[in-house]
mmCIF file of C-alpha atoms in Angstrom:
data_model
loop_
_atom_site.group_PDB
_atom_site.id
_atom_site.type_symbol
_atom_site.label_atom_id
_atom_site.label_comp_id
_atom_site.label_asym_id
_atom_site.label_seq_id
_atom_site.Cartn_x
_atom_site.Cartn_y
_atom_site.Cartn_z
ATOM 1 C CA MET A 1084 168.284 -81.198 -123.889
ATOM 2 C CA ARG A 1085 170.449 -78.224 -122.889
ATOM 3 C CA ILE A 1086 169.461 -76.017 -119.966
ATOM 4 C CA LEU A 1087 170.518 -72.438 -119.288
ATOM 5 C CA LYS A 1088 170.412 -71.555 -115.627
ATOM 6 C CA VAL A 1089 170.752 -68.044 -114.234
ATOM 7 C CA ASP A 1090 170.908 -67.748 -110.473
ATOM 8 C CA SER A 1091 171.515 -65.210 -107.690
ATOM 9 C CA VAL A 1092 172.281 -62.241 -109.934
ATOM 10 C CA GLN A 1093 173.118 -59.173 -107.873
ATOM 11 C CA MET A 1094 173.825 -55.900 -109.572
ATOM 12 C CA GLU A 1095 174.011 -52.270 -108.522
ATOM 13 C CA TYR A 1096 173.803 -49.211 -110.719
ATOM 14 C CA GLN A 1097 174.649 -45.794 -109.283
ATOM 15 C CA GLY A 1098 174.158 -47.091 -105.754
ATOM 16 C CA ARG A 1099 170.748 -48.628 -106.508
ATOM 17 C CA LYS A 1100 170.332 -52.401 -106.406
ATOM 18 C CA ILE A 1101 168.624 -53.092 -109.728
ATOM 19 C CA LEU A 1102 169.014 -56.873 -109.595
ATOM 20 C CA ARG A 1103 169.124 -58.682 -106.266
ATOM 21 C CA ASP A 1104 167.312 -61.975 -106.437
ATOM 22 C CA VAL A 1105 167.129 -63.221 -109.999
ATOM 23 C CA HIS A 1106 166.535 -66.858 -110.834
ATOM 24 C CA LEU A 1107 165.798 -68.022 -114.352
ATOM 25 C CA THR A 1108 166.002 -71.249 -116.300
ATOM 26 C CA CYS A 1109 165.512 -71.761 -120.006
ATOM 27 C CA LYS A 1110 165.454 -75.133 -121.698
ATOM 28 C CA GLN A 1111 166.023 -75.888 -125.343
ATOM 29 C CA GLY A 1112 162.627 -75.828 -127.017
ATOM 30 C CA GLU A 1113 161.267 -73.173 -124.669
ATOM 31 C CA ILE A 1114 160.534 -69.457 -125.005
ATOM 32 C CA VAL A 1115 160.814 -67.556 -121.719
ATOM 33 C CA GLY A 1116 159.137 -64.152 -121.657
ATOM 34 C CA LEU A 1117 160.598 -61.521 -119.359
ATOM 35 C CA LEU A 1118 158.391 -58.588 -118.460
ATOM 36 C CA GLY A 1119 158.987 -55.578 -116.270
ATOM 37 C CA ARG A 1120 158.669 -51.833 -116.025
ATOM 38 C CA ASN A 1121 161.110 -49.360 -117.582
ATOM 39 C CA GLY A 1122 164.435 -49.343 -115.760
ATOM 40 C CA CYS A 1123 163.745 -52.522 -113.784
ATOM 41 C CA GLY A 1124 166.877 -54.197 -115.192
ATOM 42 C CA LYS A 1125 165.576 -56.439 -118.012
ATOM 43 C CA SER A 1126 168.229 -55.329 -120.505
ATOM 44 C CA SER A 1127 170.928 -55.422 -117.836
ATOM 45 C CA LEU A 1128 169.942 -58.984 -116.985
ATOM 46 C CA LEU A 1129 170.231 -60.067 -120.634
ATOM 47 C CA LYS A 1130 173.663 -58.397 -120.832
ATOM 48 C CA VAL A 1131 174.752 -60.197 -117.659
ATOM 49 C CA ILE A 1132 173.626 -63.528 -119.130
ATOM 50 C CA PHE A 1133 175.441 -62.779 -122.413
ATOM 51 C CA GLY A 1134 178.572 -61.832 -120.469
ATOM 52 C CA ILE A 1135 179.072 -58.210 -121.521
ATOM 53 C CA VAL A 1136 178.137 -56.676 -118.165
ATOM 54 C CA LYS A 1137 179.807 -57.801 -114.961
ATOM 55 C CA PRO A 1138 177.520 -57.713 -111.920
ATOM 56 C CA ALA A 1139 178.534 -57.914 -108.257
ATOM 57 C CA TYR A 1140 177.565 -61.586 -108.340
ATOM 58 C CA SER A 1141 176.011 -63.943 -110.853
ATOM 59 C CA TYR A 1142 175.862 -67.603 -111.706
ATOM 60 C CA VAL A 1143 175.175 -68.373 -115.349
ATOM 61 C CA ALA A 1144 175.541 -71.979 -116.445
ATOM 62 C CA ILE A 1145 174.670 -74.205 -119.368
ATOM 63 C CA ASP A 1146 174.128 -77.847 -118.437
ATOM 64 C CA GLY A 1147 175.734 -77.194 -115.050
ATOM 65 C CA HIS A 1148 178.929 -75.667 -116.473
ATOM 66 C CA ALA A 1149 179.420 -72.048 -115.391
ATOM 67 C CA ILE A 1150 180.107 -69.695 -118.289
ATOM 68 C CA GLY A 1151 181.629 -66.224 -118.249
ATOM 69 C CA LYS A 1152 181.127 -65.035 -121.804
ATOM 70 C CA GLY A 1153 177.998 -66.452 -123.393
ATOM 71 C CA TYR A 1154 179.138 -65.662 -126.919
ATOM 72 C CA HIS A 1155 182.264 -67.851 -126.722
ATOM 73 C CA GLY A 1156 181.763 -70.865 -128.907
ATOM 74 C CA ASN A 1157 178.443 -69.529 -130.194
ATOM 75 C CA GLN A 1158 176.625 -70.709 -127.073
ATOM 76 C CA MET A 1159 174.443 -67.584 -127.017
ATOM 77 C CA ALA A 1160 173.384 -64.860 -129.398
ATOM 78 C CA TYR A 1161 172.028 -61.510 -128.287
ATOM 79 C CA LEU A 1162 169.825 -58.929 -129.973
ATOM 80 C CA PRO A 1163 170.606 -55.521 -128.458
ATOM 81 C CA GLN A 1164 168.176 -52.601 -128.530
ATOM 82 C CA ASP A 1165 170.318 -50.691 -131.050
ATOM 83 C CA HIS A 1166 171.284 -51.583 -134.601
ATOM 84 C CA TYR A 1167 174.443 -53.663 -134.522
ATOM 85 C CA LEU A 1168 175.393 -54.444 -138.122
ATOM 86 C CA PRO A 1169 178.390 -52.670 -139.710
ATOM 87 C CA LYS A 1170 176.947 -50.123 -142.123
ATOM 88 C CA SER A 1171 179.097 -50.354 -145.238
ATOM 89 C CA ILE A 1172 179.047 -54.107 -145.881
ATOM 90 C CA ASN A 1173 176.485 -56.105 -147.830
ATOM 91 C CA ILE A 1174 174.204 -57.629 -145.211
ATOM 92 C CA HIS A 1175 173.887 -60.882 -147.135
ATOM 93 C CA GLN A 1176 177.636 -61.359 -146.501
ATOM 94 C CA LEU A 1177 177.252 -60.403 -142.827
ATOM 95 C CA ALA A 1178 174.380 -62.854 -142.321
ATOM 96 C CA LYS A 1179 176.592 -65.782 -143.341
ATOM 97 C CA PHE A 1180 178.745 -65.243 -140.236
ATOM 98 C CA ILE A 1181 175.828 -65.509 -137.844
ATOM 99 C CA VAL A 1182 173.085 -67.636 -139.416
ATOM 100 C CA ASP A 1183 173.238 -71.379 -138.796
ATOM 101 C CA PRO A 1184 174.033 -73.160 -142.109
ATOM 102 C CA GLN A 1185 171.289 -75.688 -141.287
ATOM 103 C CA LEU A 1186 168.759 -72.869 -140.951
ATOM 104 C CA TRP A 1187 170.038 -70.974 -144.003
ATOM 105 C CA PRO A 1188 167.416 -72.429 -146.426
ATOM 106 C CA SER A 1189 164.548 -71.192 -144.214
ATOM 107 C CA PHE A 1190 166.369 -67.893 -143.630
ATOM 108 C CA GLU A 1191 166.642 -67.381 -147.397
ATOM 109 C CA GLN A 1192 162.891 -67.874 -147.723
ATOM 110 C CA LEU A 1193 162.075 -64.981 -145.404
ATOM 111 C CA PRO A 1194 160.435 -61.993 -147.143
ATOM 112 C CA ILE A 1195 162.853 -59.623 -145.373
ATOM 113 C CA PHE A 1196 165.832 -61.507 -146.835
ATOM 114 C CA GLU A 1197 164.489 -61.015 -150.356
ATOM 115 C CA ILE A 1198 164.155 -57.272 -149.702
ATOM 116 C CA CYS A 1199 167.568 -56.843 -148.088
ATOM 117 C CA ARG A 1200 169.876 -59.402 -149.659
ATOM 118 C CA ASP A 1201 171.862 -57.054 -151.933
ATOM 119 C CA LYS A 1202 171.768 -54.002 -149.721
ATOM 120 C CA LYS A 1203 173.973 -52.522 -147.053
ATOM 121 C CA ALA A 1204 172.711 -51.618 -143.594
ATOM 122 C CA ASN A 1205 172.752 -47.895 -144.372
ATOM 123 C CA GLU A 1206 170.488 -48.461 -147.407
ATOM 124 C CA LEU A 1207 167.626 -49.934 -145.337
ATOM 125 C CA SER A 1208 164.936 -48.244 -143.296
ATOM 126 C CA SER A 1209 165.287 -48.522 -139.526
ATOM 127 C CA GLY A 1210 162.370 -50.985 -139.340
ATOM 128 C CA GLN A 1211 163.703 -53.200 -142.150
ATOM 129 C CA LEU A 1212 167.147 -53.294 -140.583
ATOM 130 C CA ARG A 1213 165.728 -54.055 -137.145
ATOM 131 C CA HIS A 1214 163.653 -56.925 -138.547
ATOM 132 C CA PHE A 1215 166.610 -58.323 -140.505
ATOM 133 C CA GLU A 1216 168.932 -58.107 -137.488
ATOM 134 C CA THR A 1217 166.351 -59.874 -135.319
ATOM 135 C CA MET A 1218 165.865 -62.642 -137.876
ATOM 136 C CA MET A 1219 169.637 -63.124 -138.102
ATOM 137 C CA VAL A 1220 169.878 -63.646 -134.344
ATOM 138 C CA VAL A 1221 166.843 -65.954 -134.229
ATOM 139 C CA HIS A 1222 168.397 -68.095 -137.017
ATOM 140 C CA SER A 1223 171.885 -68.005 -135.467
ATOM 141 C CA LYS A 1224 174.071 -70.980 -134.581
ATOM 142 C CA ALA A 1225 173.684 -70.286 -130.865
ATOM 143 C CA ASP A 1226 171.852 -72.699 -128.577
ATOM 144 C CA PHE A 1227 170.324 -69.861 -126.565
ATOM 145 C CA ILE A 1228 168.940 -66.633 -127.982
ATOM 146 C CA LEU A 1229 168.467 -63.440 -125.967
ATOM 147 C CA LEU A 1230 166.127 -60.901 -127.556
ATOM 148 C CA ASP A 1231 165.897 -57.374 -126.181
ATOM 149 C CA GLU A 1232 162.785 -55.622 -127.508
ATOM 150 C CA PRO A 1233 162.567 -57.426 -130.871
ATOM 151 C CA PHE A 1234 159.037 -56.111 -131.566
ATOM 152 C CA THR A 1235 160.040 -52.453 -131.299
ATOM 153 C CA HIS A 1236 160.142 -50.508 -134.596
ATOM 154 C CA ILE A 1237 158.637 -53.312 -136.677
ATOM 155 C CA SER A 1238 155.198 -53.505 -138.292
ATOM 156 C CA PRO A 1239 152.457 -55.900 -137.066
ATOM 157 C CA LEU A 1240 153.007 -58.085 -140.153
ATOM 158 C CA GLN A 1241 156.722 -58.320 -139.412
ATOM 159 C CA ALA A 1242 155.896 -59.107 -135.773
ATOM 160 C CA ASP A 1243 153.809 -62.062 -136.999
ATOM 161 C CA GLU A 1244 156.710 -63.248 -139.202
ATOM 162 C CA LEU A 1245 159.041 -62.989 -136.228
ATOM 163 C CA LYS A 1246 156.741 -64.994 -133.966
ATOM 164 C CA GLU A 1247 156.464 -67.711 -136.614
ATOM 165 C CA ALA A 1248 160.258 -67.790 -137.083
ATOM 166 C CA MET A 1249 160.727 -68.062 -133.323
ATOM 167 C CA ARG A 1250 158.316 -70.994 -133.136
ATOM 168 C CA ASN A 1251 160.225 -72.740 -135.955
ATOM 169 C CA CYS A 1252 163.681 -72.112 -134.512
ATOM 170 C CA VAL A 1253 162.834 -72.838 -130.882
ATOM 171 C CA LYS A 1254 162.702 -76.573 -131.632
ATOM 172 C CA THR A 1255 166.503 -76.635 -131.308
ATOM 173 C CA LYS A 1256 167.063 -73.534 -129.155
ATOM 174 C CA GLY A 1257 166.056 -71.801 -125.967
ATOM 175 C CA ILE A 1258 164.878 -68.212 -126.258
ATOM 176 C CA ILE A 1259 164.640 -65.485 -123.612
ATOM 177 C CA ILE A 1260 162.663 -62.512 -124.829
ATOM 178 C CA THR A 1261 161.768 -59.155 -123.343
ATOM 179 C CA ASP A 1262 159.610 -56.387 -124.784
ATOM 180 C CA HIS A 1263 157.082 -53.769 -123.708
ATOM 181 C CA GLN A 1264 154.554 -55.137 -126.219
ATOM 182 C CA TYR A 1265 153.375 -57.564 -123.556
ATOM 183 C CA TYR A 1266 150.603 -59.053 -125.739
ATOM 184 C CA ASN A 1267 153.239 -60.359 -128.162
ATOM 185 C CA ILE A 1268 155.236 -61.757 -125.246
ATOM 186 C CA LEU A 1269 152.152 -63.430 -123.760
ATOM 187 C CA GLU A 1270 151.329 -64.941 -127.153
ATOM 188 C CA VAL A 1271 154.749 -66.356 -127.916
ATOM 189 C CA SER A 1272 156.064 -67.408 -124.472
ATOM 190 C CA ASP A 1273 155.903 -70.862 -122.916
ATOM 191 C CA LYS A 1274 156.954 -69.495 -119.538
ATOM 192 C CA LEU A 1275 156.632 -66.000 -118.113
ATOM 193 C CA LYS A 1276 158.760 -64.121 -115.594
ATOM 194 C CA LEU A 1277 158.144 -60.677 -114.164
ATOM 195 C CA LEU A 1278 161.099 -58.626 -113.025
ATOM 196 C CA ASP A 1279 159.928 -56.488 -110.156
ATOM 197 C CA ASN A 1280 162.030 -54.696 -107.536
ATOM 198 C CA GLY A 1281 165.123 -56.580 -108.680
ATOM 199 C CA CYS A 1282 163.480 -59.985 -108.194
ATOM 200 C CA THR A 1283 162.041 -62.435 -110.717
ATOM 201 C CA LYS A 1284 158.492 -63.603 -110.113
ATOM 202 C CA HIS A 1285 157.144 -66.637 -111.891
ATOM 203 C CA ILE A 1286 153.843 -65.831 -113.588
ATOM 204 C CA THR A 1287 151.397 -68.694 -113.904
ATOM 205 C CA ASP A 1288 148.276 -66.647 -114.521
ATOM 206 C CA ASN A 1289 148.143 -63.442 -116.548
ATOM 207 C CA GLU A 1290 145.984 -61.875 -113.822
ATOM 208 C CA GLN A 1291 149.124 -61.842 -111.650
ATOM 209 C CA LEU A 1292 150.532 -59.149 -113.972
ATOM 210 C CA VAL A 1293 147.708 -56.929 -112.736
ATOM 211 C CA SER A 1294 148.088 -57.883 -109.083
ATOM 212 C CA TYR A 1295 151.843 -57.207 -109.215
ATOM 213 C CA GLY A 1296 151.116 -53.788 -110.693
ATOM 214 C CA TYR A 1297 152.670 -54.366 -114.116
ATOM 215 C CA LEU A 1298 149.370 -53.983 -115.985
ATOM 216 C CA SER A 1299 146.283 -51.976 -115.125
ATOM 217 C CA GLY A 1300 144.113 -54.612 -116.786
ATOM 218 C CA ILE A 1301 144.231 -57.350 -119.387
ATOM 219 C CA ASN A 1302 142.490 -56.871 -122.735
ATOM 220 C CA ARG A 1303 140.779 -60.039 -123.790
ATOM 221 C CA MET B 430 190.747 -69.106 -140.991
ATOM 222 C CA ASN B 431 189.107 -67.434 -143.991
ATOM 223 C CA LYS B 432 186.142 -66.497 -141.821
ATOM 224 C CA THR B 433 188.409 -64.976 -139.167
ATOM 225 C CA LEU B 434 190.434 -62.983 -141.726
ATOM 226 C CA THR B 435 187.263 -61.614 -143.332
ATOM 227 C CA LEU B 436 185.854 -60.607 -139.944
ATOM 228 C CA VAL B 437 189.162 -58.946 -138.978
ATOM 229 C CA TRP B 438 189.042 -57.022 -142.262
ATOM 230 C CA TYR B 439 185.444 -55.877 -141.561
ATOM 231 C CA PHE B 440 186.530 -54.859 -138.060
ATOM 232 C CA TYR B 441 189.644 -53.003 -139.244
ATOM 233 C CA ARG B 442 188.175 -51.282 -142.333
ATOM 234 C CA PRO B 443 186.371 -48.392 -140.558
ATOM 235 C CA VAL B 444 189.540 -47.463 -138.621
ATOM 236 C CA MET B 445 191.978 -48.066 -141.470
ATOM 237 C CA VAL B 446 192.310 -44.348 -142.304
ATOM 238 C CA VAL B 447 193.221 -43.488 -138.706
ATOM 239 C CA ASP B 448 195.818 -46.230 -138.671
ATOM 240 C CA LEU B 449 197.226 -45.353 -142.110
ATOM 241 C CA ILE B 450 197.908 -41.778 -140.982
ATOM 242 C CA PHE B 451 200.082 -43.069 -138.124
ATOM 243 C CA THR B 452 201.778 -45.607 -140.427
ATOM 244 C CA ALA B 453 202.573 -42.839 -142.956
ATOM 245 C CA ILE B 454 204.091 -40.698 -140.175
ATOM 246 C CA CYS B 455 206.274 -43.657 -139.124
ATOM 247 C CA LEU B 456 207.445 -44.437 -142.678
ATOM 248 C CA VAL B 457 208.216 -40.816 -143.566
ATOM 249 C CA SER B 458 210.136 -40.413 -140.291
ATOM 250 C CA LEU B 459 212.132 -43.571 -140.984
ATOM 251 C CA LEU B 460 212.980 -42.456 -144.535
ATOM 252 C CA LYS B 461 214.041 -38.998 -143.341
ATOM 253 C CA ILE B 462 215.788 -39.786 -140.045
ATOM 254 C CA GLY B 463 217.066 -43.301 -140.478
ATOM 255 C CA VAL B 464 216.902 -46.799 -139.038
ATOM 256 C CA CYS B 465 217.849 -45.555 -135.553
ATOM 257 C CA PHE B 466 214.327 -44.083 -135.332
ATOM 258 C CA PHE B 467 212.714 -47.547 -135.609
ATOM 259 C CA ILE B 468 211.987 -47.953 -131.872
ATOM 260 C CA ASN B 469 210.338 -44.515 -131.865
ATOM 261 C CA THR B 470 208.104 -45.571 -134.767
ATOM 262 C CA LEU B 471 206.874 -48.473 -132.660
ATOM 263 C CA ILE B 472 205.841 -45.955 -130.003
ATOM 264 C CA ILE B 473 204.037 -43.924 -132.703
ATOM 265 C CA LYS B 474 202.337 -47.142 -133.903
ATOM 266 C CA ALA B 475 201.229 -47.849 -130.321
ATOM 267 C CA LEU B 476 199.761 -44.349 -130.174
ATOM 268 C CA GLY B 477 198.005 -45.121 -133.468
ATOM 269 C CA TYR B 478 196.446 -48.243 -131.942
ATOM 270 C CA ALA B 479 195.297 -46.182 -128.953
ATOM 271 C CA ALA B 480 193.715 -43.677 -131.378
ATOM 272 C CA MET B 481 192.107 -46.575 -133.266
ATOM 273 C CA LEU B 482 190.675 -47.959 -130.022
ATOM 274 C CA PHE B 483 189.306 -44.547 -129.029
ATOM 275 C CA TYR B 484 187.795 -43.960 -132.499
ATOM 276 C CA LYS B 485 186.199 -47.418 -132.615
ATOM 277 C CA ASN B 486 184.848 -47.202 -129.050
ATOM 278 C CA TYR B 487 183.416 -43.767 -129.703
ATOM 279 C CA PHE B 488 181.968 -44.205 -133.190
ATOM 280 C CA GLY B 489 181.616 -47.926 -133.792
ATOM 281 C CA SER B 490 181.035 -49.689 -130.493
ATOM 282 C CA LYS B 491 177.475 -50.651 -131.447
ATOM 283 C CA THR B 492 178.854 -53.018 -134.095
ATOM 284 C CA TYR B 493 180.727 -54.977 -131.406
ATOM 285 C CA MET B 494 177.607 -57.094 -130.960
ATOM 286 C CA PHE B 495 177.918 -58.359 -134.538
ATOM 287 C CA TYR B 496 181.371 -59.816 -133.809
ATOM 288 C CA ARG B 497 180.223 -61.248 -130.477
ATOM 289 C CA ASN B 498 177.254 -62.901 -132.168
ATOM 290 C CA ALA B 499 179.720 -64.365 -134.670
ATOM 291 C CA GLY B 500 181.469 -65.937 -131.631
ATOM 292 C CA TYR B 501 184.446 -63.563 -131.301
ATOM 293 C CA SER B 502 185.375 -61.384 -128.338
ATOM 294 C CA ILE B 503 186.235 -57.742 -129.016
ATOM 295 C CA SER B 504 189.664 -57.959 -127.377
ATOM 296 C CA ARG B 505 190.421 -60.867 -129.720
ATOM 297 C CA MET B 506 189.377 -58.745 -132.724
ATOM 298 C CA TYR B 507 191.684 -55.914 -131.588
ATOM 299 C CA VAL B 508 194.609 -58.298 -131.080
ATOM 300 C CA TYR B 509 194.116 -59.825 -134.561
ATOM 301 C CA ALA B 510 193.667 -56.429 -136.269
ATOM 302 C CA CYS B 511 196.725 -54.857 -134.592
ATOM 303 C CA SER B 512 198.868 -57.956 -135.198
ATOM 304 C CA CYS B 513 197.993 -57.993 -138.920
ATOM 305 C CA ASP B 514 198.678 -54.271 -139.168
ATOM 306 C CA LEU B 515 202.036 -54.577 -137.399
ATOM 307 C CA ALA B 516 203.042 -57.511 -139.613
ATOM 308 C CA ILE B 517 202.217 -55.471 -142.740
ATOM 309 C CA TYR B 518 204.197 -52.534 -141.324
ATOM 310 C CA VAL B 519 207.273 -54.710 -140.779
ATOM 311 C CA VAL B 520 206.966 -56.123 -144.330
ATOM 312 C CA ILE B 521 206.783 -52.572 -145.775
ATOM 313 C CA ILE B 522 209.909 -51.600 -143.808
ATOM 314 C CA ALA B 523 211.701 -54.703 -145.101
ATOM 315 C CA LEU B 524 210.761 -53.749 -148.681
ATOM 316 C CA LEU B 525 211.896 -50.144 -148.179
ATOM 317 C CA PHE B 526 214.991 -51.064 -146.197
ATOM 318 C CA SER B 527 217.469 -50.090 -148.919
ATOM 319 C CA PHE B 528 215.939 -46.579 -149.041
ATOM 320 C CA ILE B 529 216.156 -46.017 -145.265
ATOM 321 C CA PRO B 530 219.312 -44.172 -144.141
ATOM 322 C CA GLN B 531 221.416 -46.476 -141.942
ATOM 323 C CA HIS B 532 222.729 -43.552 -139.830
ATOM 324 C CA ALA B 533 220.890 -40.665 -138.205
ATOM 325 C CA HIS B 534 220.236 -37.896 -140.679
ATOM 326 C CA LEU B 535 219.134 -34.820 -138.776
ATOM 327 C CA LYS B 536 219.301 -31.219 -139.880
ATOM 328 C CA GLY B 537 220.973 -29.080 -137.209
#
């Protein structure tokens, strides 16, 4: 079983320490939910892990081997907040470069694939494209998947499809997910971390989200 | 190899027009001035690559994540795209060599 370990991340932005004591582990077969307020550094942390942002200090390792760029050798895949597919190319062709051949049969069965298969990115609605891009990353060859706000811009039905796909794919992968739709994160995560004041706090009881000031109350 | 070439083509396609303009300037200059201008055309090509980099960073940087998720770094994509382009440029010059004046041909 592969383990992703993120330790001692320290990062400043415009003189403000946004990350100063971050510790995170993610095992294959596990979904780690990352919650936090706007601007607390969730996206920055995912970019640091993926290797596209260089912090003052960080230790990111898979199975004890430190890695600089997570995408080298398809070790990690990352869903950014913005659309990332080239616009003028058939997205069925683009998907073949990212989707794991072993997961291709289940990827082909997805309703969103049927809708999008012969289209280009600029021929899809923003929500369809977002859902397709997310599904591509979830079904990618990478051992660890980093998802930045995958539930944004998609319908509740698509959110359910995504959660099911994540549960299917997580058998062979580790997933770190962050989103403001905390109820989806609570539902899908095996382990929960709250990023507060630049530090990660392990959440064992959802009531802690209230006591740490992230939520005003929990709807049951 | 096929996968890499296809990805390089996808990466290069949006900036092809920018690059072709600089290539056309180089070829026309060579045909008008002569082979002695070759080194200068390399400088123009380098400027073309700088323009390509600026254009891509400004208008197409969001697509970088696609190539990273495919397992390729962006600097690697630039190196491959520029190398392919330069190789094609040299082949075109070789094909047009007999039409390029061998001595400087400047109107004074």
